[in-house]
PDB file of C-alpha atoms and ligand atoms in Angstrom:
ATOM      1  CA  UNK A 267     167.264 149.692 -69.937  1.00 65.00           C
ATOM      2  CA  UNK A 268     171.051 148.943 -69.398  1.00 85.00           C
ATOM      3  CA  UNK A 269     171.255 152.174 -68.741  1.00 93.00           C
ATOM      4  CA  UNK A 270     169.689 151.674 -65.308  1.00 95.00           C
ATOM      5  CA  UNK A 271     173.046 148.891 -64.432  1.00 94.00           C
ATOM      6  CA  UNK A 272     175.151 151.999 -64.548  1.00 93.00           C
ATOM      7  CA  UNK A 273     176.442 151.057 -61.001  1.00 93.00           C
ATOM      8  CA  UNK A 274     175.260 147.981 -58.963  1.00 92.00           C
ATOM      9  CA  UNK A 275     172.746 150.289 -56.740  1.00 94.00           C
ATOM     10  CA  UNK A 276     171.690 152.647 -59.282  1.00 97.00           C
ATOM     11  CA  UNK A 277     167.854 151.882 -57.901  1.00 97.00           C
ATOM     12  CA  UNK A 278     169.610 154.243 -54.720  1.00 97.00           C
ATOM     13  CA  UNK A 279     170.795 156.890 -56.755  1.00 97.00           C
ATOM     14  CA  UNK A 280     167.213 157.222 -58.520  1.00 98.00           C
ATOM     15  CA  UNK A 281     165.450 157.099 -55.666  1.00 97.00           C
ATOM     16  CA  UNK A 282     167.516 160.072 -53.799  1.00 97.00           C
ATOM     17  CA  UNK A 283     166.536 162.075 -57.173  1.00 97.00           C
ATOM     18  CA  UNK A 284     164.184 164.794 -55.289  1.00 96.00           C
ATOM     19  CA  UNK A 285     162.357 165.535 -58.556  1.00 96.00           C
ATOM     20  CA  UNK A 286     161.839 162.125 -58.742  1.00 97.00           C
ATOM     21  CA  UNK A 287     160.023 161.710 -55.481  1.00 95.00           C
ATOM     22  CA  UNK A 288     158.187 165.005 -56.074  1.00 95.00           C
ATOM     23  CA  UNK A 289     156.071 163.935 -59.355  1.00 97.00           C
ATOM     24  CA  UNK A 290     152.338 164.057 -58.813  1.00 95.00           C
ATOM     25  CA  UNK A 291     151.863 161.120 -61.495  1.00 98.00           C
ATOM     26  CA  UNK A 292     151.426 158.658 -58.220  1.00 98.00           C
ATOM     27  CA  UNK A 293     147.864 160.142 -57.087  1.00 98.00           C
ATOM     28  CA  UNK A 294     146.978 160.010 -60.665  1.00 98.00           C
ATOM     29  CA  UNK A 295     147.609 156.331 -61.381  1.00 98.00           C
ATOM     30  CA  UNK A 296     145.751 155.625 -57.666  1.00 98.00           C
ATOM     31  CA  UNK A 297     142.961 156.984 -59.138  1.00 98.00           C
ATOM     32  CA  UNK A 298     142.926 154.836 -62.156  1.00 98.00           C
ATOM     33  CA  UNK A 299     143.072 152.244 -60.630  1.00 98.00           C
ATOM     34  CA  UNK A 300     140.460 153.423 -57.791  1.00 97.00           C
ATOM     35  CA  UNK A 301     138.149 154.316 -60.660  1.00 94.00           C
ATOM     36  CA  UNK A 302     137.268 149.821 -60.533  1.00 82.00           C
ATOM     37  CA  UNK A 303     135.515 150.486 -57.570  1.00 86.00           C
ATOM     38  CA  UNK A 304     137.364 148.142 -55.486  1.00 90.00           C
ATOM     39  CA  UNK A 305     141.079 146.575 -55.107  1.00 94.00           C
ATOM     40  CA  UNK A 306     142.296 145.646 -58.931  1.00 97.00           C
ATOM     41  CA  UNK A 307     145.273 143.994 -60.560  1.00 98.00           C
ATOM     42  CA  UNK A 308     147.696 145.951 -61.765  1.00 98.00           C
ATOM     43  CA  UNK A 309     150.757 145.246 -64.324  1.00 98.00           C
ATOM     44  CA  UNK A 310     153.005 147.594 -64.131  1.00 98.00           C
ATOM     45  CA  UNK A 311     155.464 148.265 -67.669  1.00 98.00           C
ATOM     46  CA  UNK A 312     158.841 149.515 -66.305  1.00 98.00           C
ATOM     47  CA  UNK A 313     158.316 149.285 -62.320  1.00 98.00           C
ATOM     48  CA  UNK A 314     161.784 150.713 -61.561  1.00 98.00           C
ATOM     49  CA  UNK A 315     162.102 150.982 -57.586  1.00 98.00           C
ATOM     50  CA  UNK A 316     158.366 150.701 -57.290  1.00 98.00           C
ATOM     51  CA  UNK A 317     158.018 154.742 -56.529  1.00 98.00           C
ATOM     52  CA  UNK A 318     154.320 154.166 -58.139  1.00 98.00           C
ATOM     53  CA  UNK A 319     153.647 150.746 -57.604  1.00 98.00           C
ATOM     54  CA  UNK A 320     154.009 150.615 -53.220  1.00 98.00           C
ATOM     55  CA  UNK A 321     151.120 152.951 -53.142  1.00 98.00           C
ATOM     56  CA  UNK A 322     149.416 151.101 -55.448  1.00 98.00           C
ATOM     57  CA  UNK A 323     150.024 147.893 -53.518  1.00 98.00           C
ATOM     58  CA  UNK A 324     149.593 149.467 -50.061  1.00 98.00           C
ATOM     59  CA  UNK A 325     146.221 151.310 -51.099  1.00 97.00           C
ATOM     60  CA  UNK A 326     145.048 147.532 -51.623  1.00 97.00           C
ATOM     61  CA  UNK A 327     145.606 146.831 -55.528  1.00 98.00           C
ATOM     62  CA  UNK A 328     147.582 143.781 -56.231  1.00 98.00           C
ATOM     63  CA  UNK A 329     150.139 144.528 -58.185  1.00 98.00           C
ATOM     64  CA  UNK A 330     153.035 143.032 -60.513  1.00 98.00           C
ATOM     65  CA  UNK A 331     155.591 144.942 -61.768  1.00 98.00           C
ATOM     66  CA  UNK A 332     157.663 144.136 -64.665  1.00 98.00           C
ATOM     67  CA  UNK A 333     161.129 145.829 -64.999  1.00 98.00           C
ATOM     68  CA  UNK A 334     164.254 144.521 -67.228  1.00 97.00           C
ATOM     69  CA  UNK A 335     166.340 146.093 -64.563  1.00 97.00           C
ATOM     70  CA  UNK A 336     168.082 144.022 -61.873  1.00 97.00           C
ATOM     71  CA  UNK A 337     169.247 146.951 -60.243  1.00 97.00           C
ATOM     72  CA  UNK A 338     166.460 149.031 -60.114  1.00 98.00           C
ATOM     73  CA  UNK A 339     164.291 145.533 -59.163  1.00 98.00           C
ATOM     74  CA  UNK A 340     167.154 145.058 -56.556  1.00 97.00           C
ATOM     75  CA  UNK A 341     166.268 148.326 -54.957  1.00 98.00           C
ATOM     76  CA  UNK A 342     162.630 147.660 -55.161  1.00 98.00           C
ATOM     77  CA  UNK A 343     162.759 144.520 -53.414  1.00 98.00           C
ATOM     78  CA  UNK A 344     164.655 146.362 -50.634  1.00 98.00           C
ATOM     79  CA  UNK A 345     162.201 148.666 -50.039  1.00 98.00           C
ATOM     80  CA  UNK A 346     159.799 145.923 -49.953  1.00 98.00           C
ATOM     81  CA  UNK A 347     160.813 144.064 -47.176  1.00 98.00           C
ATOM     82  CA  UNK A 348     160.415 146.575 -44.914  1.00 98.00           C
ATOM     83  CA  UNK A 349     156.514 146.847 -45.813  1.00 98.00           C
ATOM     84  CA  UNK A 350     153.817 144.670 -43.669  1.00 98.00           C
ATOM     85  CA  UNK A 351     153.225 141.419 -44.888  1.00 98.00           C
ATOM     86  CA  UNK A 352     150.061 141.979 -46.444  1.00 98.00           C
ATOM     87  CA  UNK A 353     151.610 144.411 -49.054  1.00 98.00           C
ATOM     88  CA  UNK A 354     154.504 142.055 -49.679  1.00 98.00           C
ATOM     89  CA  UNK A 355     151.788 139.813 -50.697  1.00 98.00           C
ATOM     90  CA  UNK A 356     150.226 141.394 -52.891  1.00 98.00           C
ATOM     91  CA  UNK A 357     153.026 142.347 -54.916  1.00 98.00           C
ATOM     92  CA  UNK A 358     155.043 140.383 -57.461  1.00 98.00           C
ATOM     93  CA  UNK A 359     157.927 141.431 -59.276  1.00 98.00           C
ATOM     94  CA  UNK A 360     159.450 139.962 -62.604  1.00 98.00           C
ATOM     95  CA  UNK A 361     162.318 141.002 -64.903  1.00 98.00           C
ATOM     96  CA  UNK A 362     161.979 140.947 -67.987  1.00 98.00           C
ATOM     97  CA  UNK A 363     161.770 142.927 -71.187  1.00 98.00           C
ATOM     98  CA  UNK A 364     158.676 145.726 -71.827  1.00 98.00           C
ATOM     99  CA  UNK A 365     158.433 144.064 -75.310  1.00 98.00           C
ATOM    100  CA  UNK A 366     158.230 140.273 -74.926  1.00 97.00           C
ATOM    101  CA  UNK A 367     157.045 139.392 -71.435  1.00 97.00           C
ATOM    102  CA  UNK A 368     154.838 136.623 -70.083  1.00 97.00           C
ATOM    103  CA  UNK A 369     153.191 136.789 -66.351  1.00 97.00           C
ATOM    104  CA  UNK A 370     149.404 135.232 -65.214  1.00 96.00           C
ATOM    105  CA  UNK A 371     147.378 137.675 -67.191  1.00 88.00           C
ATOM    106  CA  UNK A 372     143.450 139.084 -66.665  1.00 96.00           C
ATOM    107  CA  UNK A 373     144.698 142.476 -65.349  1.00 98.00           C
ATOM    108  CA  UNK A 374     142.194 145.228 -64.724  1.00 98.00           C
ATOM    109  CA  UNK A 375     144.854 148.208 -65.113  1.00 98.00           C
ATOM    110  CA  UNK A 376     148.167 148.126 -66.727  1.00 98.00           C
ATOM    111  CA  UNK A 377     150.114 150.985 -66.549  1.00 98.00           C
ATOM    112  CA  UNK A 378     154.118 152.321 -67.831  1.00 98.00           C
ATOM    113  CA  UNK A 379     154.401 156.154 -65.593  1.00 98.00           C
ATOM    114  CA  UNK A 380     157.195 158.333 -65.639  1.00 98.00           C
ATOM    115  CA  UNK A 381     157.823 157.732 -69.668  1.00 98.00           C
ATOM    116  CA  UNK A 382     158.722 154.359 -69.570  1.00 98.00           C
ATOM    117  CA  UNK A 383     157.498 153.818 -73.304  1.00 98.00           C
ATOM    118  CA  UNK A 384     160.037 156.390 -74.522  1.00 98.00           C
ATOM    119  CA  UNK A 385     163.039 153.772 -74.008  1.00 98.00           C
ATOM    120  CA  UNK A 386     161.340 152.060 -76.732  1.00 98.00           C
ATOM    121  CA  UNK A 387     162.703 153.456 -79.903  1.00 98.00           C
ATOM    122  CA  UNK A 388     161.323 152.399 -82.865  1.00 98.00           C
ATOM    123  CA  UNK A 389     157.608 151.039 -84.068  1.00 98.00           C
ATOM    124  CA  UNK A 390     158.379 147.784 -84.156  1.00 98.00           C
ATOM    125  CA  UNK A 391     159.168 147.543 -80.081  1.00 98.00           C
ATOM    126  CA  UNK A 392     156.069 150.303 -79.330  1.00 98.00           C
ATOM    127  CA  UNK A 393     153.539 147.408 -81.466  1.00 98.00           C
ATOM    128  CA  UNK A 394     155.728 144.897 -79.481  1.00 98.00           C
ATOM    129  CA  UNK A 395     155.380 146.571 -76.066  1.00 98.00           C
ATOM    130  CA  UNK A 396     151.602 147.753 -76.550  1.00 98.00           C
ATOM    131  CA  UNK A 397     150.616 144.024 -77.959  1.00 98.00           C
ATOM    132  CA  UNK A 398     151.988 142.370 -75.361  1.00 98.00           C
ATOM    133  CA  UNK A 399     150.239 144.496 -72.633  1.00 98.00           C
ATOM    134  CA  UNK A 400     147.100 144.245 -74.328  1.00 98.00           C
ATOM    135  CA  UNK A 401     147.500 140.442 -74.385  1.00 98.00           C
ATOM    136  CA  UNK A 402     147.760 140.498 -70.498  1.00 98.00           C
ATOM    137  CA  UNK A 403     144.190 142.268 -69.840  1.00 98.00           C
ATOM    138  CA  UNK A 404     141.038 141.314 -68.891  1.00 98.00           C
ATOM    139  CA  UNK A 405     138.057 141.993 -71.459  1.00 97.00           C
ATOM    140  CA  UNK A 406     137.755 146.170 -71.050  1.00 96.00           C
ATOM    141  CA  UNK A 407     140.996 146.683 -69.283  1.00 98.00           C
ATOM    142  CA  UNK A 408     142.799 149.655 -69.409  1.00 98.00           C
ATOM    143  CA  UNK A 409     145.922 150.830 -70.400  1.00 98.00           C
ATOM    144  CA  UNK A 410     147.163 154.227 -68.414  1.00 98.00           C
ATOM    145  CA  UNK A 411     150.640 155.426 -69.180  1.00 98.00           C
ATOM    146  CA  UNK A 412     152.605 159.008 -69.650  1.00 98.00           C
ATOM    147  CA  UNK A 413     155.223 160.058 -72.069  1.00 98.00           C
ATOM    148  CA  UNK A 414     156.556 163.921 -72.013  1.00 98.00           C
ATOM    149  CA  UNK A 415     154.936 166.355 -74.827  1.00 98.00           C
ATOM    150  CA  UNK A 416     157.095 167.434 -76.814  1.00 98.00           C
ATOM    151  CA  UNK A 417     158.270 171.309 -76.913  1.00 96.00           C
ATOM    152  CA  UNK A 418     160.097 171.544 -80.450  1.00 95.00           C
ATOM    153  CA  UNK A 419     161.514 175.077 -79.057  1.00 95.00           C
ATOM    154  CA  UNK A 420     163.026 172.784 -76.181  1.00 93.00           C
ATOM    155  CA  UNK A 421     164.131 169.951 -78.601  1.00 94.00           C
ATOM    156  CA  UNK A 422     165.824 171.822 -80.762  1.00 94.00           C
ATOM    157  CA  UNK A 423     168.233 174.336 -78.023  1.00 95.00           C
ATOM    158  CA  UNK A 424     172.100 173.697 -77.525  1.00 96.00           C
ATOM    159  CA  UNK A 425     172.015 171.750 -74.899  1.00 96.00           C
ATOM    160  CA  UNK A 426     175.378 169.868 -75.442  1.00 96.00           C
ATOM    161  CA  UNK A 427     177.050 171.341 -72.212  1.00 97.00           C
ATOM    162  CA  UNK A 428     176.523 169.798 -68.899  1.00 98.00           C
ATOM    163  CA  UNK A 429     173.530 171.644 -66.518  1.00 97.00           C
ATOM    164  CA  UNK A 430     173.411 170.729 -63.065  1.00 98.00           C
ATOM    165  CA  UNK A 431     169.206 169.398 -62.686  1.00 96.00           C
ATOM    166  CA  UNK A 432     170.067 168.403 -59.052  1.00 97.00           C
ATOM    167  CA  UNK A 433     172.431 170.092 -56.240  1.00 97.00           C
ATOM    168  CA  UNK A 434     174.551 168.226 -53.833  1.00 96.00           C
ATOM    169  CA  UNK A 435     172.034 165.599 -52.195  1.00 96.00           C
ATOM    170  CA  UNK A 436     172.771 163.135 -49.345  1.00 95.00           C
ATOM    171  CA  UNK A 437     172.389 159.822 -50.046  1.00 96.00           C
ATOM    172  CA  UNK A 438     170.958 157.267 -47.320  1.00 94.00           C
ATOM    173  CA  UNK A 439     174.660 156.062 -46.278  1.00 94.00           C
ATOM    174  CA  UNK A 440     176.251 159.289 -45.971  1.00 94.00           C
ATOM    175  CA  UNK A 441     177.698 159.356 -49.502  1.00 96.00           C
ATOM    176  CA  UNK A 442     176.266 162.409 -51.813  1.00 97.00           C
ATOM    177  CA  UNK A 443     175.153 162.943 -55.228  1.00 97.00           C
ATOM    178  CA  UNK A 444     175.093 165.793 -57.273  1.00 98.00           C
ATOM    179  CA  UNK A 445     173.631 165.501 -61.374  1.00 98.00           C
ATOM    180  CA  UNK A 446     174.157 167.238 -64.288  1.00 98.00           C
ATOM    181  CA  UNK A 447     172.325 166.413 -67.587  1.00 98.00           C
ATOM    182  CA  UNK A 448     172.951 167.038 -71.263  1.00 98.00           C
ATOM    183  CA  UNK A 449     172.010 165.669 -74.851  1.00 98.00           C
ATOM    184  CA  UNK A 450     174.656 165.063 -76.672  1.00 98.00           C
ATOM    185  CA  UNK A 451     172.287 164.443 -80.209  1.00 97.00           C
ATOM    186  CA  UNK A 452     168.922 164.746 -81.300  1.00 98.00           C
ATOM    187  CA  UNK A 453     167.826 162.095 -84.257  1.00 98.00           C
ATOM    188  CA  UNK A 454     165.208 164.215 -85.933  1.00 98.00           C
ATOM    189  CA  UNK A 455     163.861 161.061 -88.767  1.00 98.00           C
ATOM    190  CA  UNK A 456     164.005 159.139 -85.645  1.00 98.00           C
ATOM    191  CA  UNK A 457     162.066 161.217 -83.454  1.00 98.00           C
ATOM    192  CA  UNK A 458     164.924 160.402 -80.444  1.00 98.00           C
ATOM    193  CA  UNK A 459     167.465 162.670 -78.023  1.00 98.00           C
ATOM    194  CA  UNK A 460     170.538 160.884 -76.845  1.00 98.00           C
ATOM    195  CA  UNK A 461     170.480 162.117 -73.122  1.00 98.00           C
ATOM    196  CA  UNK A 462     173.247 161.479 -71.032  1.00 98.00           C
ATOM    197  CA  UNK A 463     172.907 162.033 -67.249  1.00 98.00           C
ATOM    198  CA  UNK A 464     175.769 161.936 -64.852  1.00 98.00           C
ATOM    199  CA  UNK A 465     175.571 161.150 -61.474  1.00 98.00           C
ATOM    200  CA  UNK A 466     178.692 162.668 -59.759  1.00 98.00           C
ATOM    201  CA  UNK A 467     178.761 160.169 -56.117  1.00 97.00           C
ATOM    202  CA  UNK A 468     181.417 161.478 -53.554  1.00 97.00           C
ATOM    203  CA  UNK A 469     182.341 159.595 -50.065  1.00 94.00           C
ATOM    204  CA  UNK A 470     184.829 161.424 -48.185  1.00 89.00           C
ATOM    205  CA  UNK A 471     187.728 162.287 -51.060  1.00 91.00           C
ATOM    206  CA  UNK A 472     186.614 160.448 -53.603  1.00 94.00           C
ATOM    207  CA  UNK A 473     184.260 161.012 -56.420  1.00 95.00           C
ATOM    208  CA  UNK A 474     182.778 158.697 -58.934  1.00 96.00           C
ATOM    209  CA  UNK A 475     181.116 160.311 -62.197  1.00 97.00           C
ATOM    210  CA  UNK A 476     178.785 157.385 -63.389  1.00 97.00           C
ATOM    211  CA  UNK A 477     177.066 158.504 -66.976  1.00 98.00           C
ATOM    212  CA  UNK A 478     173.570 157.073 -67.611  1.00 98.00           C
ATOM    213  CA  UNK A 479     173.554 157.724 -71.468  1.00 98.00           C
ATOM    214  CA  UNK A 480     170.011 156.446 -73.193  1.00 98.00           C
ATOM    215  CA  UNK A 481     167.918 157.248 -76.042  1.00 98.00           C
ATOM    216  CA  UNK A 482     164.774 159.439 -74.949  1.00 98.00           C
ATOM    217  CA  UNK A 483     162.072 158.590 -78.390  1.00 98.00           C
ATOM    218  CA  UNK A 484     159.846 161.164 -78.436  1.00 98.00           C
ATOM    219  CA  UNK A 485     155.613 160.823 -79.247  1.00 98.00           C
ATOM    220  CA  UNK A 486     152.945 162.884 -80.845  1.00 98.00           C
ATOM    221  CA  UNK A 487     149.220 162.526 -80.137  1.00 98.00           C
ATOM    222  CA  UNK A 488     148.226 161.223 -83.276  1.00 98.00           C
ATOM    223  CA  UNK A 489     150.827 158.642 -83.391  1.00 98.00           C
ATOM    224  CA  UNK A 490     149.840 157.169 -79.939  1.00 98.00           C
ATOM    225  CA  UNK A 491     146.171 156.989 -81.284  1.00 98.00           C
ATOM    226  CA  UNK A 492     147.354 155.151 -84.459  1.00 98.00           C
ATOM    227  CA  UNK A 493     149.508 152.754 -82.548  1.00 98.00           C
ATOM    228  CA  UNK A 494     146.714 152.300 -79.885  1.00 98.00           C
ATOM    229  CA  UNK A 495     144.154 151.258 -82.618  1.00 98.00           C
ATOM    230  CA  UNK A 496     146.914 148.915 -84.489  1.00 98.00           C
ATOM    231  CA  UNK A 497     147.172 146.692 -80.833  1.00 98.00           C
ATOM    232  CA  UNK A 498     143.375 146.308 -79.479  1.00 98.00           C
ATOM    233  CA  UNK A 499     142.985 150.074 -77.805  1.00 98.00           C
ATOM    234  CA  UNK A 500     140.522 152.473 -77.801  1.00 98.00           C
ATOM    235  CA  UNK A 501     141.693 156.125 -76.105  1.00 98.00           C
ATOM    236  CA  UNK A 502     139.342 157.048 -73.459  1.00 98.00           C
ATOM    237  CA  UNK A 503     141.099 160.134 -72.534  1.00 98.00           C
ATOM    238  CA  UNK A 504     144.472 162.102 -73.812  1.00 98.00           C
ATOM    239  CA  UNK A 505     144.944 164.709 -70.971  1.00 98.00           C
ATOM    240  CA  UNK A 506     148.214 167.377 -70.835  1.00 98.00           C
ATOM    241  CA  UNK A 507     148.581 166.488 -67.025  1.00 98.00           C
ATOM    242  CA  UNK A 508     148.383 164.447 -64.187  1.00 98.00           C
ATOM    243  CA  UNK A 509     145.965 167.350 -62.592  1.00 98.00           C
ATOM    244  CA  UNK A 510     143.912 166.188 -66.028  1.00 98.00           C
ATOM    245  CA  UNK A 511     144.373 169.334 -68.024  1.00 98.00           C
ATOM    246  CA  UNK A 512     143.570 169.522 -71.429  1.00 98.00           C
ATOM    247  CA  UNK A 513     146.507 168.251 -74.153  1.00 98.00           C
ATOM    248  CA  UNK A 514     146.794 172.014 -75.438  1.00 98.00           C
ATOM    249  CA  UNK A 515     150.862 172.702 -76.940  1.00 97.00           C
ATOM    250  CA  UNK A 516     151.988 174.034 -73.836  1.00 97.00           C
ATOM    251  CA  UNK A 517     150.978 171.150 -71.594  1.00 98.00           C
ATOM    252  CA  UNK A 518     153.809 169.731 -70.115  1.00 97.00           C
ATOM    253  CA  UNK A 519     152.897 165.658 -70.613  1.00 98.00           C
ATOM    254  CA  UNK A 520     151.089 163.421 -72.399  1.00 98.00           C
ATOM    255  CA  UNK A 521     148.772 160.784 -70.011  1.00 98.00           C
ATOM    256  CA  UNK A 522     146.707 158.247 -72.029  1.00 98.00           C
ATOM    257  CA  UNK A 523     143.766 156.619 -71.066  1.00 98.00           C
ATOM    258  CA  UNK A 524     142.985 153.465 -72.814  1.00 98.00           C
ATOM    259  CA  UNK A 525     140.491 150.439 -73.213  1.00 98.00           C
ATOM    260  CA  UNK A 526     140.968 147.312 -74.342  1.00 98.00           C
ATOM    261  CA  UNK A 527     138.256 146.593 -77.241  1.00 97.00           C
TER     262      UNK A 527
HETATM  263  C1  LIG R 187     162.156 156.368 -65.619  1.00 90.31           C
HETATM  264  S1  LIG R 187     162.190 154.775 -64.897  1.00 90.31           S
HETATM  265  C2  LIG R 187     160.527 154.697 -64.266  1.00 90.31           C
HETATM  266  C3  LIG R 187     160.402 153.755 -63.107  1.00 90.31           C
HETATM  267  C4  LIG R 187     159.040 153.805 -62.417  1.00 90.31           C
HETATM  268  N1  LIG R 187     157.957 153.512 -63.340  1.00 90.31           N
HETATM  269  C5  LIG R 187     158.816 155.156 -61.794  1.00 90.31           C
HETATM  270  O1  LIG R 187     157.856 155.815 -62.178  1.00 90.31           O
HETATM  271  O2  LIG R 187     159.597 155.577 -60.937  1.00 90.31           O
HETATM  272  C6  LIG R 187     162.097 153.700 -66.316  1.00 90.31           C
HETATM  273  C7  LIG R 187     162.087 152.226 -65.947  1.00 90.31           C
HETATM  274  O3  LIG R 187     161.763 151.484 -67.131  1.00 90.31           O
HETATM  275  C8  LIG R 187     162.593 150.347 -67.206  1.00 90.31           C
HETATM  276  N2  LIG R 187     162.731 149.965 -68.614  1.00 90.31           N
HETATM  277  C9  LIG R 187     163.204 150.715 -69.624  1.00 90.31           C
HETATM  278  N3  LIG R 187     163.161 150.027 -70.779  1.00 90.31           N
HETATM  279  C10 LIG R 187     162.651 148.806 -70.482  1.00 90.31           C
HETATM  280  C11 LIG R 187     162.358 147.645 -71.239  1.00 90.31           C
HETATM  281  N4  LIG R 187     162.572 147.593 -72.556  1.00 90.31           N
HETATM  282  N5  LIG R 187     161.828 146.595 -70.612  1.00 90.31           N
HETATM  283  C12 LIG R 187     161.601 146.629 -69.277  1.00 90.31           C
HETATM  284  N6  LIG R 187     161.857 147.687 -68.504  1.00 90.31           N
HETATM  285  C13 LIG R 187     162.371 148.759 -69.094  1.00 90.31           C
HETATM  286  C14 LIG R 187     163.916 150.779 -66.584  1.00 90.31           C
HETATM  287  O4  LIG R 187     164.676 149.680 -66.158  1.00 90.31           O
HETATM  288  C15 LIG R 187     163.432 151.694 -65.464  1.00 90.31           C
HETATM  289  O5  LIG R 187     163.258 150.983 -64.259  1.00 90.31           O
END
């Protein structure tokens, strides 16, 4: 996660990421958390700017987000204060670590999108993270949350050199930002890529090239049922999509579905 302090308003450089704001895993967590029948509590794992969680809140859902990221909280809180009061309410934000956090619990939904899980590297911080969340639900509260599937054929390519994943984009105070991306090692025993990306910022003549460099753990099915079952979860649904596709090989993501039993 101290990957996200890469610069003092990294939350603005994420945020002007147009794949970023182009995922369709929003509408799917909306209906999750539609699915109670009314306005829920949510606990959000890894809240970032709160790209998921202002729907959530402004659809109704109360909503507290958990991020170990003061500058990706920073930006969140920004964005916050320019919603109506009656969101602002209903959200509340802590930092605080994925694996060892304590808020007022009895959540309906809990939910980690956009692969938030696969900063955690090792067993140990998954039983952590997953415990913990479980220990925040109510009785038969579920647990929705995303990681990418992996493509072996992908994982294992040369992709040491730097490939530009987003053009020369204008950033909301007339600086730009152009990204590159490369993996500079893949830890097969420990299922992980070491990804850098690096965020080249230019205002007038000068140019900052800011490296976000993190480990990206990677998950297979049956693992995520095993470590499900080992914290209190039963999987209601392992789809390949947020358009709820079957989990075939070529299905681009992983999106669980669980209750707490
Ligand atoms: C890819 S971003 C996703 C943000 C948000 N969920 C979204 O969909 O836009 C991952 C977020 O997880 C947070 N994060 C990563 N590891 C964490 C940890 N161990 N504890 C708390 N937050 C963590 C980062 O700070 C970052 O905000």
């Amino acid at each position: 996660m101290q990957s996200y302090e890469t610069s003092p308003d990294f939350g603005v450089l994420y945020d002007a990421i147009p794949a970023y704001a182009a995922r369709e895993d929003a509408a799917f967590y909306l209906e999750e958390a539609a699915r109670g029948g009314r306005s829920v509590s949510v606990l959000e794992i890894g809240c970032g700017t709160g790209r998921v969680s202002l729907p959530l809140a402004r659809a109704g859902h109360r909503l507290t987000g958990v991020d170990g990221s003061p500058a990706m909280l920073a930006r969140f809180r920004e964005k916050l204060a320019e919603e109506p009061e009656e969101v602002r309410q209903r959200v509340a934000l802590v930092e605080s670590d994925a694996r060892e956090f304590s808020v007022p619990g009895g959540f309906d939904l809990a939910i980690a999108p956009f692969r938030v899980l696969q900063h955690l590297t090792t067993t140990r911080d998954h039983l952590a993270c997953f415990a913990t969340v479980r220990f925040h639900l109510a009785p038969g509260g579920r647990f929705a949350f995303d990681v990418f599937n992996p493509h072996y054929t992908l994982l294992v390519r040369d992709r040491a050199a730097e490939a530009e994943d987003t053009p020369e984009t204008a950033l909301p105070d007339g600086r730009t930002l152009r990204r590159t991306a490369r993996v500079t090692r893949v830890r097969w025993v420990e299922q992980v890529s070491d990804v850098e990306l690096i965020y080249y910022v230019r205002g007038g003549e000068a140019e900052e090239r800011l490296v976000q460099a993190f480990p990206m753990r990677w998950f297979t099915p049956p693992e995520l049922e095993h470590l499900l079952a080992r914290t209190g979860f039963a999987v209601e649904a392992m789809l390949g999509g947020f358009d709820r596709q079957p989990l075939t090989d070529d299905a681009p993501e992983i999106v669980v579905v669980a209750r707490a039993v």
